[in-house]
Amino acid sequence: MEPENDTRISEFLLLGFSEKPELQPFLFGLFLSLYLVTIFGNLLIILVFSSDSHLHTPMYFFLANLSFVDICFTSTTIPKLLVNIQTQRKVITYKSCIMQMYFFILFIGLDNFLLTVMAFDRFMAICHPLHYTVIMNPRLCALLVLVSWIMSALHSLLESLMVLQLSFCTALEIPHFFCELNQMIQLACSDTFLNDLVMYCATLLLVGGPLAGVLYSYSKIISSIRGISSAQGKHKAFSTCASHLSVVSLFYCTGLGVYLSSDSPQSSHSSAAASVMYTVVTPMLNPFIYSLRNKDIKKALTVFFRGKP
């Protein structure tokens, strides 16, 4: 029997991870803990940046923006997941689903652009140290962040408007814990050629382009570090970008893992589980990576908690 077409869908079902009742308290506790640690860690980075004038540099300005985006990014999906687990209701309204998808695309795009901007900042600091303070002035830093917001917002708006043009079947179960773009397109009964084309072109341009920028920046950084004669100078230069390199690797590797796990149609639950890595785990780990590997952040945290240098 053919699924009935319905362009006025009122709600979807988010299947999540497991329907076993005995696992629900564990899942609720796990995601609540991860969410609270993510909020606390990233909020702490923002507060430390705001309170310590020594951190008012381009690198930490971008890091504070990344922390703010990570808070928003995680808050787009996890609170709704916690509510669904607690109430045992997996329903999300059509409007809420579109809004969640919009903000998810917005903030993951911002993560992508900000990591690229931070790579450019490290490139300028290591490869062109004499011109760094002149080029990376507050005006340019603010402009780079503003352009990142505009590009992410336009891309998210385009994808959301394209989904709004689709009609959906009566089988409206999303095998995920949030309204993910690809899953939404797969549910549609109408022709999705344009949606697929826009999605793949956007991925190529807005993910492939920044990734190429990150790789180019680090190829130049490595080349410059190799040209430093002293071992101490090499270590100092590399230590300034080690944290960012760790975060970039985590972000793109988890994203690639999700893409590969969702490649086969029978692995929808494994795709949802893999998505946890970049929707929750990566934003949670970012503050720890920067605070554990960065002397400036460690010192600022000490001052922040103890109230003295």
PDB file of C-alpha atoms in Angstrom:
ATOM      1  CA  MET A   1       0.000   0.000   0.000  1.00  0.00           C
ATOM      2  CA  GLU A   2       1.421   3.369  -1.048  1.00  0.00           C
ATOM      3  CA  PRO A   3       2.049   5.900   1.740  1.00  0.00           C
ATOM      4  CA  GLU A   4      -0.382   8.771   1.684  1.00  0.00           C
ATOM      5  CA  ASN A   5       0.914  12.187   0.747  1.00  0.00           C
ATOM      6  CA  ASP A   6       0.367  14.938   3.308  1.00  0.00           C
ATOM      7  CA  THR A   7       1.835  18.405   2.904  1.00  0.00           C
ATOM      8  CA  ARG A   8       0.311  19.611   6.188  1.00  0.00           C
ATOM      9  CA  ILE A   9       2.174  17.382   8.570  1.00  0.00           C
ATOM     10  CA  SER A  10       1.741  18.383  12.213  1.00  0.00           C
ATOM     11  CA  GLU A  11       4.389  16.252  13.937  1.00  0.00           C
ATOM     12  CA  PHE A  12       7.230  13.748  13.641  1.00  0.00           C
ATOM     13  CA  LEU A  13       8.472  10.954  15.891  1.00  0.00           C
ATOM     14  CA  LEU A  14      12.113  11.033  17.023  1.00  0.00           C
ATOM     15  CA  LEU A  15      13.019   7.381  17.600  1.00  0.00           C
ATOM     16  CA  GLY A  16      16.218   8.181  19.510  1.00  0.00           C
ATOM     17  CA  PHE A  17      18.514   5.386  20.665  1.00  0.00           C
ATOM     18  CA  SER A  18      16.551   2.654  22.394  1.00  0.00           C
ATOM     19  CA  GLU A  19      12.957   1.877  23.326  1.00  0.00           C
ATOM     20  CA  LYS A  20      13.920  -0.426  26.230  1.00  0.00           C
ATOM     21  CA  PRO A  21      12.431   1.054  29.435  1.00  0.00           C
ATOM     22  CA  GLU A  22      15.309  -0.178  31.605  1.00  0.00           C
ATOM     23  CA  LEU A  23      17.804   1.900  29.562  1.00  0.00           C
ATOM     24  CA  GLN A  24      15.912   5.186  29.820  1.00  0.00           C
ATOM     25  CA  PRO A  25      17.190   6.258  33.293  1.00  0.00           C
ATOM     26  CA  PHE A  26      20.762   5.491  32.207  1.00  0.00           C
ATOM     27  CA  LEU A  27      20.395   7.478  28.958  1.00  0.00           C
ATOM     28  CA  PHE A  28      18.784  10.386  30.788  1.00  0.00           C
ATOM     29  CA  GLY A  29      21.568  10.519  33.392  1.00  0.00           C
ATOM     30  CA  LEU A  30      24.281  10.163  30.750  1.00  0.00           C
ATOM     31  CA  PHE A  31      23.042  12.945  28.482  1.00  0.00           C
ATOM     32  CA  LEU A  32      22.151  15.247  31.365  1.00  0.00           C
ATOM     33  CA  SER A  33      25.693  14.856  32.735  1.00  0.00           C
ATOM     34  CA  LEU A  34      27.298  15.434  29.328  1.00  0.00           C
ATOM     35  CA  TYR A  35      25.103  18.480  28.728  1.00  0.00           C
ATOM     36  CA  LEU A  36      25.845  20.081  32.097  1.00  0.00           C
ATOM     37  CA  VAL A  37      29.600  19.516  31.714  1.00  0.00           C
ATOM     38  CA  THR A  38      29.446  21.040  28.221  1.00  0.00           C
ATOM     39  CA  ILE A  39      27.575  24.126  29.436  1.00  0.00           C
ATOM     40  CA  PHE A  40      29.805  24.587  32.480  1.00  0.00           C
ATOM     41  CA  GLY A  41      33.086  24.077  30.601  1.00  0.00           C
ATOM     42  CA  ASN A  42      32.283  26.416  27.715  1.00  0.00           C
ATOM     43  CA  LEU A  43      30.689  29.028  29.969  1.00  0.00           C
ATOM     44  CA  LEU A  44      33.835  28.992  32.091  1.00  0.00           C
ATOM     45  CA  ILE A  45      35.978  29.730  29.026  1.00  0.00           C
ATOM     46  CA  ILE A  46      33.749  32.725  28.189  1.00  0.00           C
ATOM     47  CA  LEU A  47      33.847  34.053  31.767  1.00  0.00           C
ATOM     48  CA  VAL A  48      37.633  33.671  32.015  1.00  0.00           C
ATOM     49  CA  PHE A  49      38.107  35.458  28.682  1.00  0.00           C
ATOM     50  CA  SER A  50      35.836  38.306  29.796  1.00  0.00           C
ATOM     51  CA  SER A  51      37.477  38.744  33.193  1.00  0.00           C
ATOM     52  CA  ASP A  52      41.167  38.488  32.225  1.00  0.00           C
ATOM     53  CA  SER A  53      42.529  41.328  30.071  1.00  0.00           C
ATOM     54  CA  HIS A  54      45.627  39.251  29.222  1.00  0.00           C
ATOM     55  CA  LEU A  55      43.390  36.968  27.173  1.00  0.00           C
ATOM     56  CA  HIS A  56      41.976  39.800  25.044  1.00  0.00           C
ATOM     57  CA  THR A  57      43.843  38.629  21.945  1.00  0.00           C
ATOM     58  CA  PRO A  58      42.501  37.331  18.610  1.00  0.00           C
ATOM     59  CA  MET A  59      43.098  33.664  19.494  1.00  0.00           C
ATOM     60  CA  TYR A  60      41.091  33.809  22.728  1.00  0.00           C
ATOM     61  CA  PHE A  61      38.449  36.071  21.186  1.00  0.00           C
ATOM     62  CA  PHE A  62      37.758  33.342  18.609  1.00  0.00           C
ATOM     63  CA  LEU A  63      37.894  30.672  21.333  1.00  0.00           C
ATOM     64  CA  ALA A  64      35.266  32.525  23.405  1.00  0.00           C
ATOM     65  CA  ASN A  65      33.043  32.744  20.320  1.00  0.00           C
ATOM     66  CA  LEU A  66      33.565  29.022  19.673  1.00  0.00           C
ATOM     67  CA  SER A  67      32.543  28.257  23.268  1.00  0.00           C
ATOM     68  CA  PHE A  68      29.373  30.348  22.906  1.00  0.00           C
ATOM     69  CA  VAL A  69      28.492  28.563  19.648  1.00  0.00           C
ATOM     70  CA  ASP A  70      29.141  25.157  21.254  1.00  0.00           C
ATOM     71  CA  ILE A  71      26.725  25.988  24.079  1.00  0.00           C
ATOM     72  CA  CYS A  72      24.056  26.939  21.527  1.00  0.00           C
ATOM     73  CA  PHE A  73      24.883  23.948  19.322  1.00  0.00           C
ATOM     74  CA  THR A  74      24.422  21.429  22.145  1.00  0.00           C
ATOM     75  CA  SER A  75      21.324  23.226  23.442  1.00  0.00           C
ATOM     76  CA  THR A  76      19.663  22.793  20.049  1.00  0.00           C
ATOM     77  CA  THR A  77      19.314  19.016  20.435  1.00  0.00           C
ATOM     78  CA  ILE A  78      19.998  17.738  23.967  1.00  0.00           C
ATOM     79  CA  PRO A  79      17.223  19.488  25.986  1.00  0.00           C
ATOM     80  CA  LYS A  80      14.573  18.071  23.622  1.00  0.00           C
ATOM     81  CA  LEU A  81      16.190  14.624  23.876  1.00  0.00           C
ATOM     82  CA  LEU A  82      16.097  14.815  27.695  1.00  0.00           C
ATOM     83  CA  VAL A  83      12.425  15.840  27.652  1.00  0.00           C
ATOM     84  CA  ASN A  84      11.570  12.949  25.314  1.00  0.00           C
ATOM     85  CA  ILE A  85      13.387  10.430  27.515  1.00  0.00           C
ATOM     86  CA  GLN A  86      11.805  11.752  30.718  1.00  0.00           C
ATOM     87  CA  THR A  87       8.230  11.958  29.387  1.00  0.00           C
ATOM     88  CA  GLN A  88       8.504   8.834  27.185  1.00  0.00           C
ATOM     89  CA  ARG A  89       7.007  10.908  24.358  1.00  0.00           C
ATOM     90  CA  LYS A  90       8.978  11.055  21.135  1.00  0.00           C
ATOM     91  CA  VAL A  91       6.791  13.588  19.367  1.00  0.00           C
ATOM     92  CA  ILE A  92       8.170  16.825  17.926  1.00  0.00           C
ATOM     93  CA  THR A  93       5.912  19.243  16.071  1.00  0.00           C
ATOM     94  CA  TYR A  94       6.570  20.095  12.439  1.00  0.00           C
ATOM     95  CA  LYS A  95       7.429  23.724  13.248  1.00  0.00           C
ATOM     96  CA  SER A  96       9.731  22.709  16.103  1.00  0.00           C
ATOM     97  CA  CYS A  97      11.442  20.187  13.857  1.00  0.00           C
ATOM     98  CA  ILE A  98      12.133  22.784  11.166  1.00  0.00           C
ATOM     99  CA  MET A  99      13.389  25.240  13.782  1.00  0.00           C
ATOM    100  CA  GLN A 100      15.651  22.622  15.357  1.00  0.00           C
ATOM    101  CA  MET A 101      17.049  21.723  11.947  1.00  0.00           C
ATOM    102  CA  TYR A 102      17.640  25.412  11.143  1.00  0.00           C
ATOM    103  CA  PHE A 103      19.579  26.099  14.337  1.00  0.00           C
ATOM    104  CA  PHE A 104      21.491  22.828  14.114  1.00  0.00           C
ATOM    105  CA  ILE A 105      22.745  23.675  10.612  1.00  0.00           C
ATOM    106  CA  LEU A 106      23.455  27.257  11.731  1.00  0.00           C
ATOM    107  CA  PHE A 107      25.630  26.317  14.701  1.00  0.00           C
ATOM    108  CA  ILE A 108      27.482  23.408  13.115  1.00  0.00           C
ATOM    109  CA  GLY A 109      28.294  25.729  10.212  1.00  0.00           C
ATOM    110  CA  LEU A 110      29.553  28.339  12.665  1.00  0.00           C
ATOM    111  CA  ASP A 111      31.756  25.724  14.353  1.00  0.00           C
ATOM    112  CA  ASN A 112      33.215  24.901  10.962  1.00  0.00           C
ATOM    113  CA  PHE A 113      33.895  28.543  10.005  1.00  0.00           C
ATOM    114  CA  LEU A 114      35.283  29.530  13.405  1.00  0.00           C
ATOM    115  CA  LEU A 115      37.751  26.642  13.378  1.00  0.00           C
ATOM    116  CA  THR A 116      38.901  27.826   9.948  1.00  0.00           C
ATOM    117  CA  VAL A 117      39.267  31.417  11.184  1.00  0.00           C
ATOM    118  CA  MET A 118      41.282  30.147  14.154  1.00  0.00           C
ATOM    119  CA  ALA A 119      43.562  28.229  11.784  1.00  0.00           C
ATOM    120  CA  PHE A 120      44.105  31.449   9.816  1.00  0.00           C
ATOM    121  CA  ASP A 121      44.908  33.236  13.081  1.00  0.00           C
ATOM    122  CA  ARG A 122      47.576  30.636  13.954  1.00  0.00           C
ATOM    123  CA  PHE A 123      48.933  30.859  10.396  1.00  0.00           C
ATOM    124  CA  MET A 124      49.371  34.619  10.733  1.00  0.00           C
ATOM    125  CA  ALA A 125      50.897  34.347  14.223  1.00  0.00           C
ATOM    126  CA  ILE A 126      53.514  31.754  13.249  1.00  0.00           C
ATOM    127  CA  CYS A 127      54.220  32.507   9.592  1.00  0.00           C
ATOM    128  CA  HIS A 128      53.941  36.326   9.721  1.00  0.00           C
ATOM    129  CA  PRO A 129      54.666  37.301  13.354  1.00  0.00           C
ATOM    130  CA  LEU A 130      55.913  40.819  12.508  1.00  0.00           C
ATOM    131  CA  HIS A 131      52.641  41.729  10.782  1.00  0.00           C
ATOM    132  CA  TYR A 132      50.350  39.747  13.104  1.00  0.00           C
ATOM    133  CA  THR A 133      49.171  42.560  15.395  1.00  0.00           C
ATOM    134  CA  VAL A 134      48.614  44.897  12.444  1.00  0.00           C
ATOM    135  CA  ILE A 135      46.638  42.437  10.316  1.00  0.00           C
ATOM    136  CA  MET A 136      44.716  40.641  13.089  1.00  0.00           C
ATOM    137  CA  ASN A 137      43.289  43.851  14.537  1.00  0.00           C
ATOM    138  CA  PRO A 138      39.985  43.911  16.499  1.00  0.00           C
ATOM    139  CA  ARG A 139      38.070  45.186  13.481  1.00  0.00           C
ATOM    140  CA  LEU A 140      39.172  42.287  11.244  1.00  0.00           C
ATOM    141  CA  CYS A 141      38.504  39.752  14.015  1.00  0.00           C
ATOM    142  CA  ALA A 142      34.968  41.051  14.496  1.00  0.00           C
ATOM    143  CA  LEU A 143      34.440  41.078  10.720  1.00  0.00           C
ATOM    144  CA  LEU A 144      35.570  37.460  10.383  1.00  0.00           C
ATOM    145  CA  VAL A 145      33.121  36.367  13.081  1.00  0.00           C
ATOM    146  CA  LEU A 146      30.312  38.442  11.523  1.00  0.00           C
ATOM    147  CA  VAL A 147      30.911  36.943   8.066  1.00  0.00           C
ATOM    148  CA  SER A 148      30.873  33.458   9.636  1.00  0.00           C
ATOM    149  CA  TRP A 149      27.467  34.189  11.185  1.00  0.00           C
ATOM    150  CA  ILE A 150      26.053  35.598   7.941  1.00  0.00           C
ATOM    151  CA  MET A 151      27.247  32.690   5.779  1.00  0.00           C
ATOM    152  CA  SER A 152      25.999  30.099   8.272  1.00  0.00           C
ATOM    153  CA  ALA A 153      22.635  31.831   8.649  1.00  0.00           C
ATOM    154  CA  LEU A 154      22.114  32.077   4.873  1.00  0.00           C
ATOM    155  CA  HIS A 155      23.060  28.440   4.341  1.00  0.00           C
ATOM    156  CA  SER A 156      20.780  27.283   7.156  1.00  0.00           C
ATOM    157  CA  LEU A 157      17.924  29.412   5.842  1.00  0.00           C
ATOM    158  CA  LEU A 158      18.343  27.990   2.331  1.00  0.00           C
ATOM    159  CA  GLU A 159      18.310  24.375   3.533  1.00  0.00           C
ATOM    160  CA  SER A 160      15.280  25.002   5.762  1.00  0.00           C
ATOM    161  CA  LEU A 161      13.292  26.708   2.990  1.00  0.00           C
ATOM    162  CA  MET A 162      14.088  23.807   0.670  1.00  0.00           C
ATOM    163  CA  VAL A 163      12.720  21.325   3.225  1.00  0.00           C
ATOM    164  CA  LEU A 164       9.574  23.436   3.644  1.00  0.00           C
ATOM    165  CA  GLN A 165       8.826  22.820  -0.048  1.00  0.00           C
ATOM    166  CA  LEU A 166       8.693  19.048   0.466  1.00  0.00           C
ATOM    167  CA  SER A 167       5.596  16.973   1.105  1.00  0.00           C
ATOM    168  CA  PHE A 168       5.850  14.097   3.557  1.00  0.00           C
ATOM    169  CA  CYS A 169       4.396  10.630   3.893  1.00  0.00           C
ATOM    170  CA  THR A 170       2.319   9.365   6.796  1.00  0.00           C
ATOM    171  CA  ALA A 171       5.256   7.250   8.030  1.00  0.00           C
ATOM    172  CA  LEU A 172       6.965  10.071   9.896  1.00  0.00           C
ATOM    173  CA  GLU A 173       9.437   8.262  12.113  1.00  0.00           C
ATOM    174  CA  ILE A 174      12.887   9.873  12.191  1.00  0.00           C
ATOM    175  CA  PRO A 175      15.526   7.249  13.186  1.00  0.00           C
ATOM    176  CA  HIS A 176      17.529   9.862  15.064  1.00  0.00           C
ATOM    177  CA  PHE A 177      17.400  11.896  18.284  1.00  0.00           C
ATOM    178  CA  PHE A 178      16.994  15.229  16.455  1.00  0.00           C
ATOM    179  CA  CYS A 179      15.668  16.540  13.135  1.00  0.00           C
ATOM    180  CA  GLU A 180      18.686  15.917  10.947  1.00  0.00           C
ATOM    181  CA  LEU A 181      18.588  17.341   7.410  1.00  0.00           C
ATOM    182  CA  ASN A 182      19.427  14.137   5.541  1.00  0.00           C
ATOM    183  CA  GLN A 183      16.843  12.131   7.507  1.00  0.00           C
ATOM    184  CA  MET A 184      14.191  14.749   6.762  1.00  0.00           C
ATOM    185  CA  ILE A 185      14.895  14.595   3.042  1.00  0.00           C
ATOM    186  CA  GLN A 186      14.723  10.784   3.072  1.00  0.00           C
ATOM    187  CA  LEU A 187      11.249  10.932   4.660  1.00  0.00           C
ATOM    188  CA  ALA A 188       9.806  13.100   1.879  1.00  0.00           C
ATOM    189  CA  CYS A 189       7.368  11.672  -0.656  1.00  0.00           C
ATOM    190  CA  SER A 190       7.975  14.420  -3.220  1.00  0.00           C
ATOM    191  CA  ASP A 191      10.963  14.758  -5.519  1.00  0.00           C
ATOM    192  CA  THR A 192      14.126  15.541  -3.523  1.00  0.00           C
ATOM    193  CA  PHE A 193      16.575  16.061  -6.387  1.00  0.00           C
ATOM    194  CA  LEU A 194      17.006  19.798  -5.728  1.00  0.00           C
ATOM    195  CA  ASN A 195      17.357  19.207  -1.988  1.00  0.00           C
ATOM    196  CA  ASP A 196      20.047  16.583  -2.531  1.00  0.00           C
ATOM    197  CA  LEU A 197      21.826  18.814  -5.045  1.00  0.00           C
ATOM    198  CA  VAL A 198      21.824  21.825  -2.687  1.00  0.00           C
ATOM    199  CA  MET A 199      22.901  19.680   0.273  1.00  0.00           C
ATOM    200  CA  TYR A 200      25.852  18.092  -1.564  1.00  0.00           C
ATOM    201  CA  CYS A 201      26.951  21.369  -3.184  1.00  0.00           C
ATOM    202  CA  ALA A 202      26.768  23.155   0.178  1.00  0.00           C
ATOM    203  CA  THR A 203      28.792  20.373   1.794  1.00  0.00           C
ATOM    204  CA  LEU A 204      31.410  20.614  -0.926  1.00  0.00           C
ATOM    205  CA  LEU A 205      31.692  24.409  -0.710  1.00  0.00           C
ATOM    206  CA  LEU A 206      31.036  25.131   2.969  1.00  0.00           C
ATOM    207  CA  VAL A 207      32.828  22.121   4.441  1.00  0.00           C
ATOM    208  CA  GLY A 208      35.368  21.295   1.753  1.00  0.00           C
ATOM    209  CA  GLY A 209      36.401  24.946   1.354  1.00  0.00           C
ATOM    210  CA  PRO A 210      37.087  25.636   5.052  1.00  0.00           C
ATOM    211  CA  LEU A 211      38.770  22.243   5.432  1.00  0.00           C
ATOM    212  CA  ALA A 212      41.065  23.089   2.522  1.00  0.00           C
ATOM    213  CA  GLY A 213      41.821  26.419   4.245  1.00  0.00           C
ATOM    214  CA  VAL A 214      42.695  24.623   7.489  1.00  0.00           C
ATOM    215  CA  LEU A 215      44.958  22.143   5.674  1.00  0.00           C
ATOM    216  CA  TYR A 216      46.691  24.948   3.748  1.00  0.00           C
ATOM    217  CA  SER A 217      47.235  26.960   6.943  1.00  0.00           C
ATOM    218  CA  TYR A 218      48.773  24.017   8.756  1.00  0.00           C
ATOM    219  CA  SER A 219      50.934  23.040   5.803  1.00  0.00           C
ATOM    220  CA  LYS A 220      52.432  26.547   5.938  1.00  0.00           C
ATOM    221  CA  ILE A 221      52.688  26.409   9.736  1.00  0.00           C
ATOM    222  CA  ILE A 222      54.551  23.087   9.637  1.00  0.00           C
ATOM    223  CA  SER A 223      56.859  24.434   6.938  1.00  0.00           C
ATOM    224  CA  SER A 224      57.620  27.518   9.077  1.00  0.00           C
ATOM    225  CA  ILE A 225      58.203  25.426  12.216  1.00  0.00           C
ATOM    226  CA  ARG A 226      60.624  23.166  10.350  1.00  0.00           C
ATOM    227  CA  GLY A 227      62.588  26.274   9.386  1.00  0.00           C
ATOM    228  CA  ILE A 228      63.162  27.233  13.042  1.00  0.00           C
ATOM    229  CA  SER A 229      66.688  26.243  14.071  1.00  0.00           C
ATOM    230  CA  SER A 230      66.326  25.712  17.837  1.00  0.00           C
ATOM    231  CA  ALA A 231      64.348  22.844  19.357  1.00  0.00           C
ATOM    232  CA  GLN A 232      62.938  25.194  21.990  1.00  0.00           C
ATOM    233  CA  GLY A 233      61.689  27.572  19.306  1.00  0.00           C
ATOM    234  CA  LYS A 234      60.016  24.706  17.454  1.00  0.00           C
ATOM    235  CA  HIS A 235      58.318  23.495  20.616  1.00  0.00           C
ATOM    236  CA  LYS A 236      57.081  26.990  21.506  1.00  0.00           C
ATOM    237  CA  ALA A 237      55.708  27.581  17.998  1.00  0.00           C
ATOM    238  CA  PHE A 238      53.954  24.214  17.872  1.00  0.00           C
ATOM    239  CA  SER A 239      52.511  24.557  21.390  1.00  0.00           C
ATOM    240  CA  THR A 240      50.601  27.686  20.321  1.00  0.00           C
ATOM    241  CA  CYS A 241      48.543  25.698  17.792  1.00  0.00           C
ATOM    242  CA  ALA A 242      48.515  22.186  19.350  1.00  0.00           C
ATOM    243  CA  SER A 243      45.166  22.723  21.111  1.00  0.00           C
ATOM    244  CA  HIS A 244      43.483  24.058  17.989  1.00  0.00           C
ATOM    245  CA  LEU A 245      44.870  21.203  15.902  1.00  0.00           C
ATOM    246  CA  SER A 246      43.437  18.717  18.417  1.00  0.00           C
ATOM    247  CA  VAL A 247      39.990  20.360  18.273  1.00  0.00           C
ATOM    248  CA  VAL A 248      40.032  20.512  14.455  1.00  0.00           C
ATOM    249  CA  SER A 249      41.008  16.832  14.224  1.00  0.00           C
ATOM    250  CA  LEU A 250      38.239  15.863  16.651  1.00  0.00           C
ATOM    251  CA  PHE A 251      35.616  17.915  14.803  1.00  0.00           C
ATOM    252  CA  TYR A 252      36.361  16.690  11.283  1.00  0.00           C
ATOM    253  CA  CYS A 253      37.112  13.079  12.251  1.00  0.00           C
ATOM    254  CA  THR A 254      33.835  12.690  14.159  1.00  0.00           C
ATOM    255  CA  GLY A 255      31.972  14.361  11.287  1.00  0.00           C
ATOM    256  CA  LEU A 256      33.564  11.929   8.834  1.00  0.00           C
ATOM    257  CA  GLY A 257      32.647   9.050  11.136  1.00  0.00           C
ATOM    258  CA  VAL A 258      28.996  10.110  11.136  1.00  0.00           C
ATOM    259  CA  TYR A 259      29.011  10.419   7.342  1.00  0.00           C
ATOM    260  CA  LEU A 260      30.464   6.918   6.912  1.00  0.00           C
ATOM    261  CA  SER A 261      28.132   5.355   9.498  1.00  0.00           C
ATOM    262  CA  SER A 262      25.058   6.843   7.768  1.00  0.00           C
ATOM    263  CA  ASP A 263      26.146   5.668   4.337  1.00  0.00           C
ATOM    264  CA  SER A 264      24.227   2.391   4.577  1.00  0.00           C
ATOM    265  CA  PRO A 265      20.445   2.589   5.133  1.00  0.00           C
ATOM    266  CA  GLN A 266      20.369  -0.186   7.765  1.00  0.00           C
ATOM    267  CA  SER A 267      22.693   1.665  10.124  1.00  0.00           C
ATOM    268  CA  SER A 268      20.366   4.468  11.238  1.00  0.00           C
ATOM    269  CA  HIS A 269      20.823   3.737  14.957  1.00  0.00           C
ATOM    270  CA  SER A 270      24.604   3.564  14.622  1.00  0.00           C
ATOM    271  CA  SER A 271      24.451   6.900  12.790  1.00  0.00           C
ATOM    272  CA  ALA A 272      22.493   8.417  15.690  1.00  0.00           C
ATOM    273  CA  ALA A 273      25.024   7.033  18.166  1.00  0.00           C
ATOM    274  CA  ALA A 274      27.921   8.371  16.078  1.00  0.00           C
ATOM    275  CA  SER A 275      26.227  11.787  15.929  1.00  0.00           C
ATOM    276  CA  VAL A 276      26.600  12.028  19.702  1.00  0.00           C
ATOM    277  CA  MET A 277      30.355  12.426  19.142  1.00  0.00           C
ATOM    278  CA  TYR A 278      30.106  15.757  17.314  1.00  0.00           C
ATOM    279  CA  THR A 279      26.859  17.046  18.837  1.00  0.00           C
ATOM    280  CA  VAL A 280      27.798  16.434  22.488  1.00  0.00           C
ATOM    281  CA  VAL A 281      31.252  14.959  23.047  1.00  0.00           C
ATOM    282  CA  THR A 282      33.241  17.349  20.837  1.00  0.00           C
ATOM    283  CA  PRO A 283      31.703  20.558  22.321  1.00  0.00           C
ATOM    284  CA  MET A 284      32.236  19.061  25.799  1.00  0.00           C
ATOM    285  CA  LEU A 285      35.911  18.257  25.197  1.00  0.00           C
ATOM    286  CA  ASN A 286      36.878  21.575  23.549  1.00  0.00           C
ATOM    287  CA  PRO A 287      37.249  23.570  26.818  1.00  0.00           C
ATOM    288  CA  PHE A 288      39.265  20.754  28.416  1.00  0.00           C
ATOM    289  CA  ILE A 289      41.603  20.498  25.429  1.00  0.00           C
ATOM    290  CA  TYR A 290      42.312  24.235  25.548  1.00  0.00           C
ATOM    291  CA  SER A 291      42.571  24.498  29.336  1.00  0.00           C
ATOM    292  CA  LEU A 292      44.799  21.439  29.779  1.00  0.00           C
ATOM    293  CA  ARG A 293      47.208  22.299  26.968  1.00  0.00           C
ATOM    294  CA  ASN A 294      47.345  26.077  27.316  1.00  0.00           C
ATOM    295  CA  LYS A 295      49.413  27.873  29.968  1.00  0.00           C
ATOM    296  CA  ASP A 296      47.550  31.176  29.539  1.00  0.00           C
ATOM    297  CA  ILE A 297      44.180  29.520  30.144  1.00  0.00           C
ATOM    298  CA  LYS A 298      45.552  27.595  33.139  1.00  0.00           C
ATOM    299  CA  LYS A 299      46.894  30.787  34.669  1.00  0.00           C
ATOM    300  CA  ALA A 300      43.658  32.677  34.006  1.00  0.00           C
ATOM    301  CA  LEU A 301      41.606  29.865  35.564  1.00  0.00           C
ATOM    302  CA  THR A 302      43.805  29.961  38.670  1.00  0.00           C
ATOM    303  CA  VAL A 303      43.273  33.713  38.992  1.00  0.00           C
ATOM    304  CA  PHE A 304      39.547  33.343  38.318  1.00  0.00           C
ATOM    305  CA  PHE A 305      38.991  30.777  41.088  1.00  0.00           C
ATOM    306  CA  ARG A 306      41.509  32.007  43.644  1.00  0.00           C
ATOM    307  CA  GLY A 307      40.989  35.698  43.004  1.00  0.00           C
ATOM    308  CA  LYS A 308      44.717  36.482  42.901  1.00  0.00           C
ATOM    309  CA  PRO A 309      47.597  36.073  40.372  1.00  0.00           C
TER     310      PRO A 309
END
